[in-house]
mmCIF file of N, CA and C in Angstrom:
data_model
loop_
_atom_site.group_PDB
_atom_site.id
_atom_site.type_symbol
_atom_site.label_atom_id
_atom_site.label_comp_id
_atom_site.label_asym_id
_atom_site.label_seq_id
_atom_site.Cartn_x
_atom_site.Cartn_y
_atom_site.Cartn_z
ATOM 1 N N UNK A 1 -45.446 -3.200 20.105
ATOM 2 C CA UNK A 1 -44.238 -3.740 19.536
ATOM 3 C C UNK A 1 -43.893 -5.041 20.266
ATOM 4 N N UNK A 2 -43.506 -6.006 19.617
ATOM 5 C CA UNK A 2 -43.263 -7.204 20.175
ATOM 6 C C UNK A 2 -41.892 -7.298 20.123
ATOM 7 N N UNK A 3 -41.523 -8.780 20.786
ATOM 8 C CA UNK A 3 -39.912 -9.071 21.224
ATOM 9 C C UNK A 3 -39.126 -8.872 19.836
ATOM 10 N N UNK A 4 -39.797 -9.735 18.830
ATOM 11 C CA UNK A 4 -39.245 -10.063 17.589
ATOM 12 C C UNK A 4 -39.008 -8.960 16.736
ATOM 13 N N UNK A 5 -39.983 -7.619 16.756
ATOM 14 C CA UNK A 5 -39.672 -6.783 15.990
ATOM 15 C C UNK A 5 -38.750 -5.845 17.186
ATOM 16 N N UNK A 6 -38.636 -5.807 17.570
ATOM 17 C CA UNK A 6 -37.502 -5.019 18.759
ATOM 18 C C UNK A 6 -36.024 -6.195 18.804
ATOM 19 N N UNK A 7 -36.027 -7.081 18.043
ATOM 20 C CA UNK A 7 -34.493 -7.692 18.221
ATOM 21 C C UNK A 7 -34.022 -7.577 16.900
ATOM 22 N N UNK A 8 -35.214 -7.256 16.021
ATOM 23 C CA UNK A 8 -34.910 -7.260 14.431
ATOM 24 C C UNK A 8 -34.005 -5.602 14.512
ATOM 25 N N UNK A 9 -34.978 -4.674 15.266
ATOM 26 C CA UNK A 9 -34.293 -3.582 15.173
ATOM 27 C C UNK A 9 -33.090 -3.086 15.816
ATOM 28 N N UNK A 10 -32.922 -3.875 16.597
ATOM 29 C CA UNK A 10 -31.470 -3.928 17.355
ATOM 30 C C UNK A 10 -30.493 -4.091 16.767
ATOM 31 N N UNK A 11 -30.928 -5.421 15.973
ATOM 32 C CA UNK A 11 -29.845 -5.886 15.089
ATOM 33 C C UNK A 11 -29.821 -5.338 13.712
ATOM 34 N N UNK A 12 -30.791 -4.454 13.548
ATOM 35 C CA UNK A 12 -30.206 -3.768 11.814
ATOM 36 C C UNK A 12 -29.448 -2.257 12.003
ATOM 37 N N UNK A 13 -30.193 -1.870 13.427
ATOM 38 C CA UNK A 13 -28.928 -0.953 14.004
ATOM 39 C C UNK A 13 -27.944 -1.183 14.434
ATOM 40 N N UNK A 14 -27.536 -2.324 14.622
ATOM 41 C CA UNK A 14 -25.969 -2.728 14.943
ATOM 42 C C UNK A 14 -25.297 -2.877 13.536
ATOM 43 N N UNK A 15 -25.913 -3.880 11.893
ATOM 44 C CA UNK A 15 -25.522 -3.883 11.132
ATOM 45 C C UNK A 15 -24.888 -2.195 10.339
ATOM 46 N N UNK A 16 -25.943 -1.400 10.482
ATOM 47 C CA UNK A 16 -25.443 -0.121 9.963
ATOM 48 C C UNK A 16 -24.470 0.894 10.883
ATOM 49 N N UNK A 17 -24.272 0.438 11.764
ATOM 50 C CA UNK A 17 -23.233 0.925 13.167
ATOM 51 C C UNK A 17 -21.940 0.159 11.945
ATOM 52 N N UNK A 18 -22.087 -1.146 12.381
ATOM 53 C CA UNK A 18 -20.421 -1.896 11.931
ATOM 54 C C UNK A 18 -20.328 -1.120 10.355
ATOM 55 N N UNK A 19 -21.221 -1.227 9.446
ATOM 56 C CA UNK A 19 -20.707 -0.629 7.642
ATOM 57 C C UNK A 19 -20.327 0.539 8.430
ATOM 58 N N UNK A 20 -21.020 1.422 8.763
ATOM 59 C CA UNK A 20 -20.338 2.958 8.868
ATOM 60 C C UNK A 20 -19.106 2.624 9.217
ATOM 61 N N UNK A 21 -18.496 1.695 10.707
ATOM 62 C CA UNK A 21 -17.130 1.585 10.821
ATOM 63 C C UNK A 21 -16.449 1.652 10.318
ATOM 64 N N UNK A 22 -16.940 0.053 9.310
ATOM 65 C CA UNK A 22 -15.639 -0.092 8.811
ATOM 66 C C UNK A 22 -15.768 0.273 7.059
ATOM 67 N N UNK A 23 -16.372 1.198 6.726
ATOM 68 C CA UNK A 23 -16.126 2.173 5.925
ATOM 69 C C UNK A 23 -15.211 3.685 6.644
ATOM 70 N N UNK A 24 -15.810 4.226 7.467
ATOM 71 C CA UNK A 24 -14.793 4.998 8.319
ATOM 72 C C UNK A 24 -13.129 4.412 8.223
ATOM 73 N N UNK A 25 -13.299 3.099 8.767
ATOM 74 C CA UNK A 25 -11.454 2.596 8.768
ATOM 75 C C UNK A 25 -11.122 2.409 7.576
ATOM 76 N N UNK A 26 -11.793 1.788 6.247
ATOM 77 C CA UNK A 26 -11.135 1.744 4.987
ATOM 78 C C UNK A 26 -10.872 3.340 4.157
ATOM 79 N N UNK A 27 -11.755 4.330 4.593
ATOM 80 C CA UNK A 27 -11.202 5.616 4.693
ATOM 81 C C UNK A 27 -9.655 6.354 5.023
ATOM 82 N N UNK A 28 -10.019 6.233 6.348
ATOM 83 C CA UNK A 28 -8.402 6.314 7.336
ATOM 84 C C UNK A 28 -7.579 5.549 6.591
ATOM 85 N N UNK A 29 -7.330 4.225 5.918
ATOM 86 C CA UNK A 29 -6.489 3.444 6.038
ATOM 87 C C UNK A 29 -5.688 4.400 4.303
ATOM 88 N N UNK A 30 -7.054 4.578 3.571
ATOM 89 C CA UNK A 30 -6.568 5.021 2.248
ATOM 90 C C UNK A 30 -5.886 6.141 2.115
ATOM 91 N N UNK A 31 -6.419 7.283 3.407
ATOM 92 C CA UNK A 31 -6.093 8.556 3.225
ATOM 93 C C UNK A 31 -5.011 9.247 2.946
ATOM 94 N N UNK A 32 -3.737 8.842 2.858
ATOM 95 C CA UNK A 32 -2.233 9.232 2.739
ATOM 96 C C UNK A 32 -2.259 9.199 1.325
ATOM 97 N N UNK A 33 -2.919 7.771 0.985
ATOM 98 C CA UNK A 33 -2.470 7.582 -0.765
ATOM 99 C C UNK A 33 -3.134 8.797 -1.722
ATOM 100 N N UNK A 34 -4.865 8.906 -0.894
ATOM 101 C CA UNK A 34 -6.092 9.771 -1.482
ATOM 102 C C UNK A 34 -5.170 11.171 -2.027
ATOM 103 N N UNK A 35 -4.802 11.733 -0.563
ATOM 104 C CA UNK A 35 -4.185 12.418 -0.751
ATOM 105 C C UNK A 35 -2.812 13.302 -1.642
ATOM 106 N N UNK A 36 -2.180 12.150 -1.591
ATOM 107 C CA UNK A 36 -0.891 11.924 -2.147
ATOM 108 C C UNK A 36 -1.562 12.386 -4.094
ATOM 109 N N UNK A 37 -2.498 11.740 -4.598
ATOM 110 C CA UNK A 37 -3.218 11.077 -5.616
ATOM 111 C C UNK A 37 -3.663 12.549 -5.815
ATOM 112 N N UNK A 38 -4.416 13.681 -5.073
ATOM 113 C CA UNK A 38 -5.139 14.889 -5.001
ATOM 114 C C UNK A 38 -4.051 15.866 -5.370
ATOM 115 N N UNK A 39 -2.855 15.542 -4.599
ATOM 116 C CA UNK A 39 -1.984 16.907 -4.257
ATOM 117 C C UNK A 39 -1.420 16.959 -6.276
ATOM 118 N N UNK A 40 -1.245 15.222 -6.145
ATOM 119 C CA UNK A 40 -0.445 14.661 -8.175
ATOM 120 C C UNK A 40 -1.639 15.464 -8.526
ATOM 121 N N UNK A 41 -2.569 15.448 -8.665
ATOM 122 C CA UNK A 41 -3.547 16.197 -9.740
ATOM 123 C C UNK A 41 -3.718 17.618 -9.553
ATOM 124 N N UNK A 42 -3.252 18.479 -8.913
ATOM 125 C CA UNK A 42 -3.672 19.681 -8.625
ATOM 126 C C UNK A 42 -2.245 19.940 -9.167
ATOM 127 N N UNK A 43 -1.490 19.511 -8.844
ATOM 128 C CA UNK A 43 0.019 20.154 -9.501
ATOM 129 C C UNK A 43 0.295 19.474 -10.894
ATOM 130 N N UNK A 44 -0.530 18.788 -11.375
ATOM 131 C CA UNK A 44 -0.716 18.111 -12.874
ATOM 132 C C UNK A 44 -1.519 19.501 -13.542
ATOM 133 N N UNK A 45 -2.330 20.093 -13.432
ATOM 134 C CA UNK A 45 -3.592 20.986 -13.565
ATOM 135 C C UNK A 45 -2.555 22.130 -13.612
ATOM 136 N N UNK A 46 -1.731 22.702 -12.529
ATOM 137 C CA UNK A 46 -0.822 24.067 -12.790
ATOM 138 C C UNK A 46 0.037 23.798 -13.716
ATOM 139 N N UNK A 47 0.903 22.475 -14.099
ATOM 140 C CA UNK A 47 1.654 21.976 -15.196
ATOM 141 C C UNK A 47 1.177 22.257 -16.178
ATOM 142 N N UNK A 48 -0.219 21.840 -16.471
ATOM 143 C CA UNK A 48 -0.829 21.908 -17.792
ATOM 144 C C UNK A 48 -1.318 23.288 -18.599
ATOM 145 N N UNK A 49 -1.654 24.228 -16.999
ATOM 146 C CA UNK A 49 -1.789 25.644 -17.853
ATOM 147 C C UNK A 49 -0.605 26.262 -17.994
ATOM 148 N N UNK A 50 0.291 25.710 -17.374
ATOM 149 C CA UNK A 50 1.784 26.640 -17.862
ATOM 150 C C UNK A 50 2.164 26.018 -19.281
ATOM 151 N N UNK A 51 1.826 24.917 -19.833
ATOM 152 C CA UNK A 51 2.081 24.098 -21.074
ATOM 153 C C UNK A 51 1.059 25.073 -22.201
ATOM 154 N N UNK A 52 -0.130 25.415 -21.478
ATOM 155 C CA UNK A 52 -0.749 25.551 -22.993
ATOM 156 C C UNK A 52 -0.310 27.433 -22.944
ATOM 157 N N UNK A 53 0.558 27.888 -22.519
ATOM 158 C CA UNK A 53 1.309 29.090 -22.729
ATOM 159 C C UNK A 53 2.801 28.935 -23.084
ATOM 160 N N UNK A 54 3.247 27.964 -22.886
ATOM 161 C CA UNK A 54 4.641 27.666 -23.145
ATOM 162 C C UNK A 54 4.664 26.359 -23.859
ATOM 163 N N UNK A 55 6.116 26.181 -24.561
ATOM 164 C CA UNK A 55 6.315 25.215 -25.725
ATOM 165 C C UNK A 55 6.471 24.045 -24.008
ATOM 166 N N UNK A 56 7.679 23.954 -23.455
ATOM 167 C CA UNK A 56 8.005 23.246 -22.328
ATOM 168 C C UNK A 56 8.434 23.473 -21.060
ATOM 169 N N UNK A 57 8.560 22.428 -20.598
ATOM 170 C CA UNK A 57 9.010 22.711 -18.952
ATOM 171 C C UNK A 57 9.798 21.636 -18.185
ATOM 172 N N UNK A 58 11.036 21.854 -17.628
ATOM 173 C CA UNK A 58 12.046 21.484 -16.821
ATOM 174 C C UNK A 58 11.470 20.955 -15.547
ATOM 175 N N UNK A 59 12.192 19.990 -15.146
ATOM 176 C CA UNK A 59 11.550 19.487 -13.776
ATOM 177 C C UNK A 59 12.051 20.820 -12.613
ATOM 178 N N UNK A 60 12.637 21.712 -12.740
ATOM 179 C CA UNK A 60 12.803 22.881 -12.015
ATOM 180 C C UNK A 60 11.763 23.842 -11.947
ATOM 181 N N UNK A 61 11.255 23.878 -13.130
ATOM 182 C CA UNK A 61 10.123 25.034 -13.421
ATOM 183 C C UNK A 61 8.632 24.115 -12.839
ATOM 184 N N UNK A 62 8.733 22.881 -12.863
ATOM 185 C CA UNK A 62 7.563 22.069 -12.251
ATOM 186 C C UNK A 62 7.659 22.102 -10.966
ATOM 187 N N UNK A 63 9.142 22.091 -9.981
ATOM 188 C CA UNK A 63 9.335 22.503 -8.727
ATOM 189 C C UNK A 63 8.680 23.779 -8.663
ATOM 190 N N UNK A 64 9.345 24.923 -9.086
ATOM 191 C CA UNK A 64 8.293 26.272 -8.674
ATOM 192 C C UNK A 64 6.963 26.269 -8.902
ATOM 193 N N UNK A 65 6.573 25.506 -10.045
ATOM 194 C CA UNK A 65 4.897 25.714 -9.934
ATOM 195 C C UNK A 65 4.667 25.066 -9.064
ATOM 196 N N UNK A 66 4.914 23.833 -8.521
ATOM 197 C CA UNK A 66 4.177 23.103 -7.168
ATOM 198 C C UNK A 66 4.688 23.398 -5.546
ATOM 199 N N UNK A 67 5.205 24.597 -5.692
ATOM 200 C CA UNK A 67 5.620 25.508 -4.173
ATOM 201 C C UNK A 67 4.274 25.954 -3.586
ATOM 202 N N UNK A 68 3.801 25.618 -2.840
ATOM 203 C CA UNK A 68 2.802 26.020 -1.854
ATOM 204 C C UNK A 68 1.187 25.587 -2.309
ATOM 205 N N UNK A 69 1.617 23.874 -3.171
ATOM 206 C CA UNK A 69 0.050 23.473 -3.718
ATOM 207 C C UNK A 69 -0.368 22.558 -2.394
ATOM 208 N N UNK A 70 -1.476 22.473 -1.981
ATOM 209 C CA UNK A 70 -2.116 21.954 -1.102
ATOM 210 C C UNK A 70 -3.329 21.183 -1.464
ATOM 211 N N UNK A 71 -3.399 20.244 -0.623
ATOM 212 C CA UNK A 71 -4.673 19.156 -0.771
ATOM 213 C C UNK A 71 -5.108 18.763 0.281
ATOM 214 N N UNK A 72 -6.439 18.634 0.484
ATOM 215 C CA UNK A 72 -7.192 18.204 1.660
ATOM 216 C C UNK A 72 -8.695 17.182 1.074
ATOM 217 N N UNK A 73 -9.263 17.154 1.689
ATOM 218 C CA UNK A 73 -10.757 16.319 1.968
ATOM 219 C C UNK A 73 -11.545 17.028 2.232
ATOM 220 N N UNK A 74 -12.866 17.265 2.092
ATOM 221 C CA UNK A 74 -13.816 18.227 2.915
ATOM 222 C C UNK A 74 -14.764 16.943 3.968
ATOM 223 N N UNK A 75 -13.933 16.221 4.688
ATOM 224 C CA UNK A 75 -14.491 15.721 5.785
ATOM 225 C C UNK A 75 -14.022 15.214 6.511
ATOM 226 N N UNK A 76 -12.238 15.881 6.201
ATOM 227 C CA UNK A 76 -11.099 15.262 6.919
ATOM 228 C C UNK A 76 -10.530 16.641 7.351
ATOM 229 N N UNK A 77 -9.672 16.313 8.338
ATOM 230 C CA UNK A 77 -8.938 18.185 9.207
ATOM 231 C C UNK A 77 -7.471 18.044 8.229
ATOM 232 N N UNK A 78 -7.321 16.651 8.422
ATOM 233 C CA UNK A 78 -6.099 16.766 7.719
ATOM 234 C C UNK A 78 -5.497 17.021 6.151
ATOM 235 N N UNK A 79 -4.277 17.659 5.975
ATOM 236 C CA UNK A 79 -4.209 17.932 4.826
ATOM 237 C C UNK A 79 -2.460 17.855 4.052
ATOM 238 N N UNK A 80 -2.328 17.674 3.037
ATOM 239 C CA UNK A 80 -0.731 17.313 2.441
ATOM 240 C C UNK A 80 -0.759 19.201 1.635
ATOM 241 N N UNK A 81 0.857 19.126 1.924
ATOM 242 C CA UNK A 81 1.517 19.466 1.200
ATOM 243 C C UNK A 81 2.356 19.894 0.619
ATOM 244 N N UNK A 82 2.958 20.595 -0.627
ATOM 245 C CA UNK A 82 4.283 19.911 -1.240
ATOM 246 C C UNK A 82 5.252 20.618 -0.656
ATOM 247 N N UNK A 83 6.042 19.448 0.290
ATOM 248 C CA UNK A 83 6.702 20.397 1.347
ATOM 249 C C UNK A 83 8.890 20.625 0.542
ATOM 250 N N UNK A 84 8.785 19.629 -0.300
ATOM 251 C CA UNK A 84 10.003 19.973 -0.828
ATOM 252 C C UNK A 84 9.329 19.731 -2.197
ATOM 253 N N UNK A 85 9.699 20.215 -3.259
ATOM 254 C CA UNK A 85 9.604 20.677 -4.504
ATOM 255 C C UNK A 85 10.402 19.788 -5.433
ATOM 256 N N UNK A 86 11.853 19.867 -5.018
ATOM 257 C CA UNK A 86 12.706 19.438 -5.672
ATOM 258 C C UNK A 86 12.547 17.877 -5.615
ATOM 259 N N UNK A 87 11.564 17.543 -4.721
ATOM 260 C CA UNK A 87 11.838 16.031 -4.556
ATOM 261 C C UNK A 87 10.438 15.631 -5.228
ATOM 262 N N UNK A 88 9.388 16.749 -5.155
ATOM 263 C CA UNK A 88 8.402 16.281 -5.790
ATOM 264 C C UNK A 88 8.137 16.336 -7.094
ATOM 265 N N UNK A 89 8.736 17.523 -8.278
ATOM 266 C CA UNK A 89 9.042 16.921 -9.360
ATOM 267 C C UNK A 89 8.571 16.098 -10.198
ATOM 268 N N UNK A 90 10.049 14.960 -9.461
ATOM 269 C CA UNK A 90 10.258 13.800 -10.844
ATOM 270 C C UNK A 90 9.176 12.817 -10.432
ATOM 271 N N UNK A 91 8.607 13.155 -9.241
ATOM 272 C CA UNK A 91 7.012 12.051 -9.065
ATOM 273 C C UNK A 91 5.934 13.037 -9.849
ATOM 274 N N UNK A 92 5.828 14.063 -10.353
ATOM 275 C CA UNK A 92 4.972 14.803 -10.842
ATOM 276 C C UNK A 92 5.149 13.960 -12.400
ATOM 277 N N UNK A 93 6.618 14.540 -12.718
ATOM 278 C CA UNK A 93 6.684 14.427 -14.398
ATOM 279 C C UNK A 93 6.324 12.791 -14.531
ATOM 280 N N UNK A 94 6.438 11.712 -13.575
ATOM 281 C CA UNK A 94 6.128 10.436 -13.807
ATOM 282 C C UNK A 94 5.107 10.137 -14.135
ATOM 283 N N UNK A 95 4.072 10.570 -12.614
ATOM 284 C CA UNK A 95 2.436 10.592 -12.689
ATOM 285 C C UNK A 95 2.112 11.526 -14.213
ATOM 286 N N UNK A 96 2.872 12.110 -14.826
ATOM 287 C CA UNK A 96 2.201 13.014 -15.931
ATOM 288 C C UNK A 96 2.212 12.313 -16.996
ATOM 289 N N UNK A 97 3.208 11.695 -17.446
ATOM 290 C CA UNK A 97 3.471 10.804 -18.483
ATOM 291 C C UNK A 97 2.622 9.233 -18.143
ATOM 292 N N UNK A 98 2.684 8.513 -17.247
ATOM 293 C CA UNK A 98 1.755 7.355 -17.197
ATOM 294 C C UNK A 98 0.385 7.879 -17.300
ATOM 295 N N UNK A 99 -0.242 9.184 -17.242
ATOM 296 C CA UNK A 99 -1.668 9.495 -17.213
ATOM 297 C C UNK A 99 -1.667 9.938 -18.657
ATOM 298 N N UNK A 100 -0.300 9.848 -19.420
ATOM 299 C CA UNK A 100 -0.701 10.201 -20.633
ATOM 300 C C UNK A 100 -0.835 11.674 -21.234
ATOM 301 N N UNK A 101 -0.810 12.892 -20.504
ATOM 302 C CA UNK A 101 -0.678 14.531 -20.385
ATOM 303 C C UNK A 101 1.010 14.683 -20.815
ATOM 304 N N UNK A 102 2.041 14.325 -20.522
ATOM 305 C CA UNK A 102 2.682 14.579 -21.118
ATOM 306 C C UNK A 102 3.917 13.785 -21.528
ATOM 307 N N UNK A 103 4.639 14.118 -22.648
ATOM 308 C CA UNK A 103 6.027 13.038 -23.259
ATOM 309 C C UNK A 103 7.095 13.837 -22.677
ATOM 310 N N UNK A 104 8.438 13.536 -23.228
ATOM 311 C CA UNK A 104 10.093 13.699 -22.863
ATOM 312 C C UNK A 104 9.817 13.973 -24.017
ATOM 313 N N UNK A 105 10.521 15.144 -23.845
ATOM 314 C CA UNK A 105 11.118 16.494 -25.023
ATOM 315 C C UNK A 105 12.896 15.620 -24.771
ATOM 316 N N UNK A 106 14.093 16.515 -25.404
ATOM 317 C CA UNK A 106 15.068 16.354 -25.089
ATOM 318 C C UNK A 106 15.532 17.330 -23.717
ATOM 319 N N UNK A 107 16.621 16.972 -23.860
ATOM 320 C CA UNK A 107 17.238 17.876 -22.716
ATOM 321 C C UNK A 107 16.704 17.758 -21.044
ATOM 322 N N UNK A 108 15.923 16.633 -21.503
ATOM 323 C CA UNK A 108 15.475 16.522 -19.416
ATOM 324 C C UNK A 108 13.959 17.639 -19.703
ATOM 325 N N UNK A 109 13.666 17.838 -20.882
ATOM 326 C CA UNK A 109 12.385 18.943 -20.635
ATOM 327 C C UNK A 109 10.901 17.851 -21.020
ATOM 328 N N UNK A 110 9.695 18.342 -21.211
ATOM 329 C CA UNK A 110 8.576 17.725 -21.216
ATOM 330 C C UNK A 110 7.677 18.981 -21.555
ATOM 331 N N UNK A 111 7.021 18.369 -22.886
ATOM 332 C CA UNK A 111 5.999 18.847 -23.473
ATOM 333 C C UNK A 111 4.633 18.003 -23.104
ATOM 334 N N UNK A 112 3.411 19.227 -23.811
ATOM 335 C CA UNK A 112 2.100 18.345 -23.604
ATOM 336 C C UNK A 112 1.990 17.228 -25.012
ATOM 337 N N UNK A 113 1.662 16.351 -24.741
ATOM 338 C CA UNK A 113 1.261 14.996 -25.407
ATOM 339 C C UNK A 113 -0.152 15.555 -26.186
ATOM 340 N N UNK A 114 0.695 15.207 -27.755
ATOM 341 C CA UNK A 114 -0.293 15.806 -28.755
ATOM 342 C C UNK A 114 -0.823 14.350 -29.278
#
């Protein structure tokens, strides 16, 4: 092995050292939102099977279904979740309607989007 192929390899193991980094940090940096984004879809998913058994649902009855939903990563320790109900809600019924799953019924209620 010569100088040249021993500085080449130095330096393509340093290049794949720094991507892993700073893929690692653009990870970390996202993870609150990832999360945040996981916990909206898993309590979008219990919304939706309580919809295709029922005509509608109250942002109260969307509080009890999202009591004790949880979200994590499988390569992260850390994990969210829905620690007040009442506050998470009207960010549920929002994220539900901009994704298009569901409209405003009257009365403050929400059906599935036919």
């Amino acid at each position: 092995m010569n100088t040249l192929e021993t500085i080449l390899g130095i330096l393509a193991f340093a290049v794949v050292i720094a991507v892993l980094y700073v893929w690692g940090l653009k990870k970390s940096y996202t993870q609150s939102a990832d999360l945040e984004r996981i916990l909206l879809s898993k309590s979008a998913g219990k919304v939706v099977n309580y919809l295709k058994k029922n005509e509608e649902i109250t942002l109260s009855q969307m509080a009890q279904l999202c009591t004790g939903v949880k979200a994590g990563q499988f390569w992260s320790r850390q994990k969210a979740a829905v620690q007040n109900p009442k506050a998470f809600a009207p960010k549920l019924a929002q994220y539900m309607v901009e994704q298009l799953l569901l409209e405003k019924s009257s009365n403050g209620r929400y059906r599935l989007k036919k």
